[in-house]
mmCIF file of C-alpha atoms in Angstrom:
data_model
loop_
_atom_site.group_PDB
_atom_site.id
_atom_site.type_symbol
_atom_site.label_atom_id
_atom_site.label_comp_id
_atom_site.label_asym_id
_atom_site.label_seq_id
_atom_site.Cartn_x
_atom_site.Cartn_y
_atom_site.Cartn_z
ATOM 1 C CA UNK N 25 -10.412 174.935 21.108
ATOM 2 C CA UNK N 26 -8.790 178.047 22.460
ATOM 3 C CA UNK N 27 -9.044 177.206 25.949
ATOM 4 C CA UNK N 28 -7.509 173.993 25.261
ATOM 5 C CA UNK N 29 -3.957 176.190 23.535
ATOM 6 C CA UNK N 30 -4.158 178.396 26.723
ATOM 7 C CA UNK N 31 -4.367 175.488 29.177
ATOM 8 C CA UNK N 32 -1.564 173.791 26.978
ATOM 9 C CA UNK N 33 0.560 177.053 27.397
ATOM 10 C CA UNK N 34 -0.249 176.800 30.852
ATOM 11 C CA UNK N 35 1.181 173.341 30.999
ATOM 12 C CA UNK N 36 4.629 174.266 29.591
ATOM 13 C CA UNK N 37 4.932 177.245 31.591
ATOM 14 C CA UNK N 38 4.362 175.425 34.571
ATOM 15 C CA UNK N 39 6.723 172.623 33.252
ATOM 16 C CA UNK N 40 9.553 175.189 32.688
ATOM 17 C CA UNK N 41 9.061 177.180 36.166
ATOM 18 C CA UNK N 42 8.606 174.040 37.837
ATOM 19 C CA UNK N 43 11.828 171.695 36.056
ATOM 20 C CA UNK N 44 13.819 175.480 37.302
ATOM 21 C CA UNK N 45 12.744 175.422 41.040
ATOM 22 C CA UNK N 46 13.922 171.418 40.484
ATOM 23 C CA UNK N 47 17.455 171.839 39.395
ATOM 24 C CA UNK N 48 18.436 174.821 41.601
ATOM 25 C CA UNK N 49 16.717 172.271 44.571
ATOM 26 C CA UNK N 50 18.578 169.184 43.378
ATOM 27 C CA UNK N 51 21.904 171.037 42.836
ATOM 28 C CA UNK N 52 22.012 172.561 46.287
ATOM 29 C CA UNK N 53 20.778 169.409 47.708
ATOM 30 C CA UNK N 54 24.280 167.792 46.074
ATOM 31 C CA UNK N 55 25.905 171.092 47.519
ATOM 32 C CA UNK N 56 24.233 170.497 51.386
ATOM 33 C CA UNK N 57 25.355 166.781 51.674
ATOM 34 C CA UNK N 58 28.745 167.216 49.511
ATOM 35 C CA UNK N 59 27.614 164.896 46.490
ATOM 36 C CA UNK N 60 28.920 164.980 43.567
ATOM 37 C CA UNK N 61 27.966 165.910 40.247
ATOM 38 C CA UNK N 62 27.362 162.429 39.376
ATOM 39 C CA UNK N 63 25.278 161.274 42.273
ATOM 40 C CA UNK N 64 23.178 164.374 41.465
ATOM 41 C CA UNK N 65 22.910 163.977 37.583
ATOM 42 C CA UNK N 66 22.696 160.799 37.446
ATOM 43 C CA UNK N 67 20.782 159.631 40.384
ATOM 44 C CA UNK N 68 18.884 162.499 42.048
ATOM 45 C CA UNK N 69 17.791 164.316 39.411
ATOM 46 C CA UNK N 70 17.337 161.536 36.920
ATOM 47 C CA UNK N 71 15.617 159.131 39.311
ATOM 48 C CA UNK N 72 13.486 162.233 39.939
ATOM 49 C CA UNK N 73 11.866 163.050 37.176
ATOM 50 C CA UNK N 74 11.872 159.143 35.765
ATOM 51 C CA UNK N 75 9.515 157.906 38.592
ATOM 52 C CA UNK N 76 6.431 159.167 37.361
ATOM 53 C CA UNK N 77 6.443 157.957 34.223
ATOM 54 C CA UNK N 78 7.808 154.653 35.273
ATOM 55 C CA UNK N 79 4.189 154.352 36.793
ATOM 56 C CA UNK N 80 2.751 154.172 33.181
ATOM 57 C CA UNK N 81 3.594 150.291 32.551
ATOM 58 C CA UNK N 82 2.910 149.355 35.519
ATOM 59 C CA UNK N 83 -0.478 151.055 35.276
ATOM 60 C CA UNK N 84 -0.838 149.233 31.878
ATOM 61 C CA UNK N 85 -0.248 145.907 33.053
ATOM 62 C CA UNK N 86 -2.084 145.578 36.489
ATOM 63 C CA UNK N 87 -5.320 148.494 36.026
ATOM 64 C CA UNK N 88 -6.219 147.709 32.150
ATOM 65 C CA UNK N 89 -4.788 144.183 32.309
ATOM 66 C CA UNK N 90 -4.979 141.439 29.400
ATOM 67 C CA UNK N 91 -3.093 141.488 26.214
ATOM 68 C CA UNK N 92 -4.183 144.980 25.333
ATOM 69 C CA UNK N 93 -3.070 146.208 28.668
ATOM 70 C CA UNK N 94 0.449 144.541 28.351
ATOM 71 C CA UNK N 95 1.032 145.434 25.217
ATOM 72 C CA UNK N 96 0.507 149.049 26.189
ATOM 73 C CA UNK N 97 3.188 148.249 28.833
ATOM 74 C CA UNK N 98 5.398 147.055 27.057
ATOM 75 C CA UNK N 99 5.464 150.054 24.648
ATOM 76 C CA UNK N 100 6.258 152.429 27.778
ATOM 77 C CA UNK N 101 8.791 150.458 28.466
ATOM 78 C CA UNK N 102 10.583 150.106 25.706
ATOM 79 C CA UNK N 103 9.590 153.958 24.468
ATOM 80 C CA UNK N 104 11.367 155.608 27.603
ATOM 81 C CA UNK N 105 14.934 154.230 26.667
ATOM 82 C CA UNK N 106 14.549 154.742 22.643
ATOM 83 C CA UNK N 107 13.123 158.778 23.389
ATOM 84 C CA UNK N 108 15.972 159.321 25.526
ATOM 85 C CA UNK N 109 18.654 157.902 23.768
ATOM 86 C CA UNK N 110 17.578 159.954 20.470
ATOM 87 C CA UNK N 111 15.841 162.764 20.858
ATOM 88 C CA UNK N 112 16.370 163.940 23.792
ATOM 89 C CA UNK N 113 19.892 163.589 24.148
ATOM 90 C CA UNK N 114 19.303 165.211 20.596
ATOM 91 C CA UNK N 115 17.593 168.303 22.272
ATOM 92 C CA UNK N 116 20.193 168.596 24.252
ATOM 93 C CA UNK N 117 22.899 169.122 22.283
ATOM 94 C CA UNK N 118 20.498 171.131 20.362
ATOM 95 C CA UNK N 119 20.234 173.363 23.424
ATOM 96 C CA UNK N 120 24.082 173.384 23.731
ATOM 97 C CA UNK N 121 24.362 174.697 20.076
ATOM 98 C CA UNK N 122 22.022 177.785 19.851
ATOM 99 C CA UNK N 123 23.205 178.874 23.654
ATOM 100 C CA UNK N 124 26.621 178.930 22.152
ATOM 101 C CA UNK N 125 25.964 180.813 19.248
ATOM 102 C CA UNK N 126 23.936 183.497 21.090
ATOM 103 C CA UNK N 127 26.786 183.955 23.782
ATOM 104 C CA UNK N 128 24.745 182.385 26.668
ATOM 105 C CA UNK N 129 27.585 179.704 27.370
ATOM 106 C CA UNK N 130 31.103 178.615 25.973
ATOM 107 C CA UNK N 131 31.213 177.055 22.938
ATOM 108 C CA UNK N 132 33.266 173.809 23.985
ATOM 109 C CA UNK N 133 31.532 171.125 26.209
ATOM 110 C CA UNK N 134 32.830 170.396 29.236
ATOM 111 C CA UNK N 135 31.762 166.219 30.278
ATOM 112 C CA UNK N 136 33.015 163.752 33.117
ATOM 113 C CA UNK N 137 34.237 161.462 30.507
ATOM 114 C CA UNK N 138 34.401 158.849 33.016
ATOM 115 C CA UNK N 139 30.945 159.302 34.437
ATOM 116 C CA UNK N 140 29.196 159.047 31.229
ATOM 117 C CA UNK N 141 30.735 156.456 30.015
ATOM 118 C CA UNK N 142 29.971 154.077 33.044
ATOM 119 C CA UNK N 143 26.181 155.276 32.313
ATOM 120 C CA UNK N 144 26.122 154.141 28.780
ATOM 121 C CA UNK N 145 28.033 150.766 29.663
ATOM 122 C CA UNK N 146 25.705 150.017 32.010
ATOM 123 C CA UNK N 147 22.880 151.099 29.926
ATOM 124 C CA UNK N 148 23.945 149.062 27.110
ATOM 125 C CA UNK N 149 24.645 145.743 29.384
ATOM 126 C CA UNK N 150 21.038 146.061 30.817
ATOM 127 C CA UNK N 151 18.994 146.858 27.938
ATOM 128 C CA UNK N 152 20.914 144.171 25.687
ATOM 129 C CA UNK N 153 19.992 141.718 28.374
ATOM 130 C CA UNK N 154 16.040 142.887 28.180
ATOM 131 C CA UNK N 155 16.410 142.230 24.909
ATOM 132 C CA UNK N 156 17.565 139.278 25.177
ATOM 133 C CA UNK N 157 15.351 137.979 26.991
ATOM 134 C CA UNK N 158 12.753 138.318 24.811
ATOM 135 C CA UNK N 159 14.189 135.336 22.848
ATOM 136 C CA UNK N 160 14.158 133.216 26.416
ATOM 137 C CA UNK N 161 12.218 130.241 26.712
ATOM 138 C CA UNK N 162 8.647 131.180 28.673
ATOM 139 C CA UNK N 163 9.580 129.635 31.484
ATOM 140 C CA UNK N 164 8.255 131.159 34.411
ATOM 141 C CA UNK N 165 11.068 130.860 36.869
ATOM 142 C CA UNK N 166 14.128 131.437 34.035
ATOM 143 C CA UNK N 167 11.718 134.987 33.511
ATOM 144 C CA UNK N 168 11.870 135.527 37.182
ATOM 145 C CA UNK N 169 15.796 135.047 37.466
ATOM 146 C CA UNK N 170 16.422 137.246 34.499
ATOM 147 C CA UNK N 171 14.151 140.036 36.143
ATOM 148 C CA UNK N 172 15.794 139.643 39.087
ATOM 149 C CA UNK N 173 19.281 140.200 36.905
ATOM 150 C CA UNK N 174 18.954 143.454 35.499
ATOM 151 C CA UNK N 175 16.705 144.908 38.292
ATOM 152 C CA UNK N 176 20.230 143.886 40.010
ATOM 153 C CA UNK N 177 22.158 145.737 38.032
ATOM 154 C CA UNK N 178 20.815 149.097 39.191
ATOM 155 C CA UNK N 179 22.359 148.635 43.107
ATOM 156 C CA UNK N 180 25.477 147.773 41.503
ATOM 157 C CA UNK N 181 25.471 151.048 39.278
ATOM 158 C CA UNK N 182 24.288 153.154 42.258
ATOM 159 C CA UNK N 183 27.201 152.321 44.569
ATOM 160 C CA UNK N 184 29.960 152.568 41.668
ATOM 161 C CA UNK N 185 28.282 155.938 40.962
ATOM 162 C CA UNK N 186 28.632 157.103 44.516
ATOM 163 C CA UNK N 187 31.500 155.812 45.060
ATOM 164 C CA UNK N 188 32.901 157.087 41.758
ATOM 165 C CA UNK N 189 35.705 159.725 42.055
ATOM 166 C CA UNK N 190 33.787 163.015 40.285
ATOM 167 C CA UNK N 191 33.831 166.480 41.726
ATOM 168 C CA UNK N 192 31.284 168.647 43.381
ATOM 169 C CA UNK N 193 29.930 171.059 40.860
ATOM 170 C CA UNK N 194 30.621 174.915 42.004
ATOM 171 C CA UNK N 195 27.677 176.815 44.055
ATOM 172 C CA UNK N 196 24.299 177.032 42.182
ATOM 173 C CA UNK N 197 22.122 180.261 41.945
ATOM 174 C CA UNK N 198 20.593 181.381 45.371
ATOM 175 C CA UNK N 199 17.617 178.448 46.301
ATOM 176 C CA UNK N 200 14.703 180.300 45.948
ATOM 177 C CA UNK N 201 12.575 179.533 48.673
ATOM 178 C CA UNK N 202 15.801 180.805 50.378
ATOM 179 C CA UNK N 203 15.510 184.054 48.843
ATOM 180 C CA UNK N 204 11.463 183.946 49.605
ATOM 181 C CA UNK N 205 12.645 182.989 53.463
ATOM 182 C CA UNK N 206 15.693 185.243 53.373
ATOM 183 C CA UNK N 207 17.427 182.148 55.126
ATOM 184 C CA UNK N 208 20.637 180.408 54.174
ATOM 185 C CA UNK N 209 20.353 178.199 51.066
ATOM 186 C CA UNK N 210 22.130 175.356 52.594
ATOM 187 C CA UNK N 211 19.110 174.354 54.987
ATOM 188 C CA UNK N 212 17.347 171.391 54.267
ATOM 189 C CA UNK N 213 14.383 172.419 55.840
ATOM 190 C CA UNK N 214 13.847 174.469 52.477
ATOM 191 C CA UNK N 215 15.837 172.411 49.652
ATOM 192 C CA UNK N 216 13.951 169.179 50.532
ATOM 193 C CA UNK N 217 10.055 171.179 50.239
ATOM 194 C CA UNK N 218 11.542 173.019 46.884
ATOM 195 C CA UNK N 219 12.441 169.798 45.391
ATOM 196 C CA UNK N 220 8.677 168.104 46.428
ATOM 197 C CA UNK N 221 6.712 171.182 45.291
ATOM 198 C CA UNK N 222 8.750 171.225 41.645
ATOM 199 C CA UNK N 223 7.978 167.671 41.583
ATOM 200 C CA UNK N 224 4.581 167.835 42.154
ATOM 201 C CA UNK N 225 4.815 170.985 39.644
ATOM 202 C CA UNK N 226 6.574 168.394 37.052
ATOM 203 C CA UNK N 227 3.962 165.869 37.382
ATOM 204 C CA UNK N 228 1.242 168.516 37.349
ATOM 205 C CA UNK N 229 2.302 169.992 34.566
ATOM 206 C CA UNK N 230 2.853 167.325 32.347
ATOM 207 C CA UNK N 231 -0.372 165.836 32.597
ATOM 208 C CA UNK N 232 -2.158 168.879 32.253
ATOM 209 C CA UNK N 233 0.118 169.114 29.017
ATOM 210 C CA UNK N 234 -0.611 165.634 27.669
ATOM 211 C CA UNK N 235 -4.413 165.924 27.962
ATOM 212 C CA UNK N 236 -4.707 168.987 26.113
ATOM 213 C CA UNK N 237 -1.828 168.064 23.564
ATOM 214 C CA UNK N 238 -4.205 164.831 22.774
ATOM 215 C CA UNK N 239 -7.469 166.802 22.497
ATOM 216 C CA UNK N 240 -6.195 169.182 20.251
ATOM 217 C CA UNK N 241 -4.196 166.719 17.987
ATOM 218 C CA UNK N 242 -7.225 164.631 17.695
ATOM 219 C CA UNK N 243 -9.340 167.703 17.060
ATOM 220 C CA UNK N 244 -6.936 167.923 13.863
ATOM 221 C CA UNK N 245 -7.372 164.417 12.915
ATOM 222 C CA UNK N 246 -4.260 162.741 14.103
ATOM 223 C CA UNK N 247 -4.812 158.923 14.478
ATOM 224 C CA UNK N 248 -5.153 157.438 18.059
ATOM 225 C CA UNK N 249 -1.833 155.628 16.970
ATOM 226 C CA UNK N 250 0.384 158.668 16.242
ATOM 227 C CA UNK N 251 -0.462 160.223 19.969
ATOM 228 C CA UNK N 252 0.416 156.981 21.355
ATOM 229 C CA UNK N 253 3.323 156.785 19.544
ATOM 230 C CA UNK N 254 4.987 160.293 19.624
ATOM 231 C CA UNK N 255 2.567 163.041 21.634
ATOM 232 C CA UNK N 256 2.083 161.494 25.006
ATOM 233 C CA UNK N 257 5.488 159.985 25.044
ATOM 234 C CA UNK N 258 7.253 163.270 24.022
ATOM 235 C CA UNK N 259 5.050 164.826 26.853
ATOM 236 C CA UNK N 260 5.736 162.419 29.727
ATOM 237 C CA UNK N 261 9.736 162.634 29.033
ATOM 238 C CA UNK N 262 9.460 166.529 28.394
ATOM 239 C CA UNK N 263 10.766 167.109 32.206
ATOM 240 C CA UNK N 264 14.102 166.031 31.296
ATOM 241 C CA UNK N 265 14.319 167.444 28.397
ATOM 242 C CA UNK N 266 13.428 170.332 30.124
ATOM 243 C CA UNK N 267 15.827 169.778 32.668
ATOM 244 C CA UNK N 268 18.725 169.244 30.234
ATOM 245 C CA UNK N 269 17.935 171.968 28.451
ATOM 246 C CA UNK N 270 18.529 174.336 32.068
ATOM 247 C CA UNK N 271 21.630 172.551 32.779
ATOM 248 C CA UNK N 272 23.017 173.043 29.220
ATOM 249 C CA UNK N 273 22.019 177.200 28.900
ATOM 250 C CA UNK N 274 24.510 177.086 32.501
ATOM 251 C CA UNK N 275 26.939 175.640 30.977
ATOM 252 C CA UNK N 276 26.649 172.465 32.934
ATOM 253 C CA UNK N 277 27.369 169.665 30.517
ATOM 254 C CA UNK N 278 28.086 167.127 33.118
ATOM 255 C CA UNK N 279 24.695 167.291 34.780
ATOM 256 C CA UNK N 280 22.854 168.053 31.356
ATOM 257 C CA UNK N 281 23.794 164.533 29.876
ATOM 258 C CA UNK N 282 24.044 162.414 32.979
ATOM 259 C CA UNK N 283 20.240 163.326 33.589
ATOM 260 C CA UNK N 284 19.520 162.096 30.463
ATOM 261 C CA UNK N 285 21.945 159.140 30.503
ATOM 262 C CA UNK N 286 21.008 158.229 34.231
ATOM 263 C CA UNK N 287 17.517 158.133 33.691
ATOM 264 C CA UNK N 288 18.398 155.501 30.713
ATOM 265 C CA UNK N 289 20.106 153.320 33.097
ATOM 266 C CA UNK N 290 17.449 153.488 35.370
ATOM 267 C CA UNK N 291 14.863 152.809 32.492
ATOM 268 C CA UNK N 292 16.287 149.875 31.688
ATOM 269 C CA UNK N 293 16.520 148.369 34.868
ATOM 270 C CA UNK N 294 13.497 149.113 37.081
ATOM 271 C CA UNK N 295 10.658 149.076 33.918
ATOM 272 C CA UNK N 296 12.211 146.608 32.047
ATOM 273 C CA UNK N 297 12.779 144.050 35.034
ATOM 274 C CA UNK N 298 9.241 144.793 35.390
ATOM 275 C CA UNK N 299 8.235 143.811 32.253
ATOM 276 C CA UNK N 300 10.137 140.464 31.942
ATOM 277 C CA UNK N 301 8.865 139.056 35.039
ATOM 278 C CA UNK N 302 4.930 140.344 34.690
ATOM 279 C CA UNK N 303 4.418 140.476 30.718
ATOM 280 C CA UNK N 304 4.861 137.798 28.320
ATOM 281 C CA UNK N 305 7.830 139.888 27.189
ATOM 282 C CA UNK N 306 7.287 138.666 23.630
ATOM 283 C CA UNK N 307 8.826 141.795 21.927
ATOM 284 C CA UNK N 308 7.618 142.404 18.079
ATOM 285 C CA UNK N 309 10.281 143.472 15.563
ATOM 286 C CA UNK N 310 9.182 147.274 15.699
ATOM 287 C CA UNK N 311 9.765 147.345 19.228
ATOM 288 C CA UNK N 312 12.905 145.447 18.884
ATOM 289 C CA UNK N 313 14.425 147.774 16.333
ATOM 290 C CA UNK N 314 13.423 151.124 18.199
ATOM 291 C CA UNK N 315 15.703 148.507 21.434
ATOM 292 C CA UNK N 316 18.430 148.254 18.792
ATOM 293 C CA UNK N 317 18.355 151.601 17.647
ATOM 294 C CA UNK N 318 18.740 152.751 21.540
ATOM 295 C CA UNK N 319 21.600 150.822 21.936
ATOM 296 C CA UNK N 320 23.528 151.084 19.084
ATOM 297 C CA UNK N 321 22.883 154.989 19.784
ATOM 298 C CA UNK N 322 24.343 154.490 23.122
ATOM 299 C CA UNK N 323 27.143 153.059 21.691
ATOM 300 C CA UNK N 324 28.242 155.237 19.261
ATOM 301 C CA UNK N 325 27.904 157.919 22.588
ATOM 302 C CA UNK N 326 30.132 155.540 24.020
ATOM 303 C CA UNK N 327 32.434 155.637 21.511
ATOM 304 C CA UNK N 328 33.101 159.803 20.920
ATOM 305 C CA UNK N 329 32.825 160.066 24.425
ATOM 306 C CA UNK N 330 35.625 157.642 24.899
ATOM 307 C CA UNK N 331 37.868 159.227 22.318
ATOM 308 C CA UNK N 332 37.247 162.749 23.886
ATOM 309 C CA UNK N 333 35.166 163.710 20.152
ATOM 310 C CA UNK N 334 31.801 164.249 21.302
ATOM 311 C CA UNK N 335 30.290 167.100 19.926
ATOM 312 C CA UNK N 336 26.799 169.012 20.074
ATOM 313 C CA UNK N 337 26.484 168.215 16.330
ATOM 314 C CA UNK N 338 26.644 163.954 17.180
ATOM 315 C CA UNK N 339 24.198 164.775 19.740
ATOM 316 C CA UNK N 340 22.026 166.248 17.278
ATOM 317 C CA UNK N 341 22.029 163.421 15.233
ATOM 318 C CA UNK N 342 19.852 161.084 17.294
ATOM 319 C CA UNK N 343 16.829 163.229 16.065
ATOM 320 C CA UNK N 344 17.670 161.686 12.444
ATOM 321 C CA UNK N 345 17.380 158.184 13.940
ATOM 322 C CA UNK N 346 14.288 158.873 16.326
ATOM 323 C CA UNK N 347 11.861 160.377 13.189
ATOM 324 C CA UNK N 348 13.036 157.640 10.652
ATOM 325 C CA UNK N 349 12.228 154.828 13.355
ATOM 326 C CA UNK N 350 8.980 156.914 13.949
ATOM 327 C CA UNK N 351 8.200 157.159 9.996
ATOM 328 C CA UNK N 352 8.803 153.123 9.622
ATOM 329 C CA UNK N 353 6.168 152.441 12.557
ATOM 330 C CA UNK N 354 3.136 154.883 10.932
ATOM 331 C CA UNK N 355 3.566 153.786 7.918
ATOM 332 C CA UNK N 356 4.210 150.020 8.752
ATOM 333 C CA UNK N 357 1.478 149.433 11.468
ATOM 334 C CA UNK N 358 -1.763 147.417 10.923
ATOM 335 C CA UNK N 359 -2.778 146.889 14.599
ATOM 336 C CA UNK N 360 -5.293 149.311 15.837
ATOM 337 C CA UNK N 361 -3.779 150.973 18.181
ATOM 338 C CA UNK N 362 -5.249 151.563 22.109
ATOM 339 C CA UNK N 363 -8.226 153.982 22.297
ATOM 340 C CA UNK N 364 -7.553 157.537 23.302
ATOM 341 C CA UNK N 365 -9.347 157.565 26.487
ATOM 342 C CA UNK N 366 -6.922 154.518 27.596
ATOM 343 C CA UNK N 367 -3.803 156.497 26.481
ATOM 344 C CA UNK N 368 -5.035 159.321 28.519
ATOM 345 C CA UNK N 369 -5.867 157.612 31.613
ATOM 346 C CA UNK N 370 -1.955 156.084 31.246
ATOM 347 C CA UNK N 371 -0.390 159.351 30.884
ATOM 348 C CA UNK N 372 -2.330 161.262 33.517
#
């Protein structure tokens, strides 16, 4: 059992080091081809880390097939934007907190107003329509259209982000293959490898984190349903929480929350289009509350953000909201749950 703690410490140092080399890559990326802050928060970085766990339904649906399969799917799917949207946005302003009380940043936060809130519209517009859907007659082709909708939406939200009106964020820290290379940081011939090997670091990391996480937690006697439910999701989103969490020590509020609220509007488009047009999309009323919960979390964002009130301590709230949604599942579920070498061959 030891070796399993020391290979789990492994994981999150690797995580960490890794989710560093990733943001000092993706910022001077933005910095190389004059991007700004939004295109980089919201797009680079969360697009980023998102596509590896976006493989997770997709894995569900087409390797372990059937209802079982789908089901697990559809649980991804819906997890990814109900995580974020709670707690980790929660962590984040968590973060933003304790580095402003031990005099590692400013106390005040310092947001594109205007950025954000397009994020969370579009969030909220996509993810009501999944929804939605799941209310839709089972007609194949309406399902198809309706897919084709929200995955739709995401183009539209990309080229309003770019085209956006946001400034560049000022010079990161020195890349450090740069400073490895002694060469100028500005060549891509060293940001683009950076940003790969972090990746590959990210993804690395995290699954060496979620197999040993699982061992040990069913070594203790957790249930097969509370890993599927809270371990290996909290492990699969940990890079941008971990990302956030850099941003937010630097004092870079804009790029802390629009990784967290681009990668929502990305969840909600690519997975959940996804899942309407190659699931039965017949959403239970667990999953549809943690949906509900998500969005009426993103619009109470919406709402401080848009009267120039949001605070650390509102972010911090979304942890209250995550852990009583996750008490109501445990102690409501009856369905046995998918078996723990199928939740590990998903999150690997």
């Amino acid at each position: 059992m030891f070796a399993h703690y020391a290979l789990l410490a492994l994981a999150l140092v690797l995580i960490v080091a890794a989710a560093e080399m990733f943001t000092n890559g993706i910022e001077w990326l933005g910095q190389r081809l004059g991007l700004s802050e939004g295109v980089v928060g919201s797009l680079l970085a969360a697009v980023g880390t998102a596509l590896p766990e976006t493989l997770i339904p997709i894995v569900a649906v087409f390797w372990f097939g059937g209802k079982h399969g789908a089901d697990v799917g559809i649980g991804a799917i819906a997890g990814a934007p109900f995580m974020l949207s709670t707690l980790t946005l929660s962590l984040c302003g968590l973060s933003m907190f304790v580095f402003s009380r031990t005099g590692r940043r400013k106390q005040e936060m310092k947001i594109n107003n205007g950025l954000l809130t397009r994020d969370l519209c579009f969030f909220i517009v996509a993810y009501s329509l999944a929804l939605g859907a799941s209310f839709m007659s089972p007609d194949r082709t309406l399902r198809l259209c309706v897919a084709a909708g929200i995955f739709l939406i995401y183009p539209f939200y990309v080229y309003l982000t770019i085209k956006g009106e946001s400034e560049m964020g000022d010079e990161p820290e020195e890349l450090y293959l740069a400073k490895v290379f002694k060469l100028d940081s500005k060549r891509l011939v060293l940001i683009v490898p950076q940003i790969l090997l972090s990746l590959v670091g990210i993804v690395g990391g995290a699954s060496l984190f979620v197999d040993h996480i699982e061992t040990i937690a069913k070594g203790i006697g957790f249930s097969a349903l509370f890993l599927s439910l809270i371990v290996s999701p909290i492990a699969t989103e940990l890079p941008e929480k971990i990302n956030s969490i850099i941003w937010a020590r630097s004092g870079k509020d804009t790029l802390a929350l629009a990784n967290i609220t681009g990668a929502l509007v990305f969840q909600a488009c690519f997975p959940v289009a996804f899942g309407v047009a190659f699931t039965s999309w017949n959403l239970d009323q667990k999953t549809i509350a943690s949906g509900i919960v998500a969005i009426f979390s993103a619009m109470i964002y919406l709402r401080l953000i848009t009267t120039n009130r949001l605070k650390p301590v509102h972010l911090m709230c979304g942890a209250f909201a995550y852990f009583c949604v996750i008490g109501v599942i445990i102690a409501t579920d009856t369905v046995d749950p998918m078996p723990i070498s199928s939740i590990k061959q998903l999150s690997l």
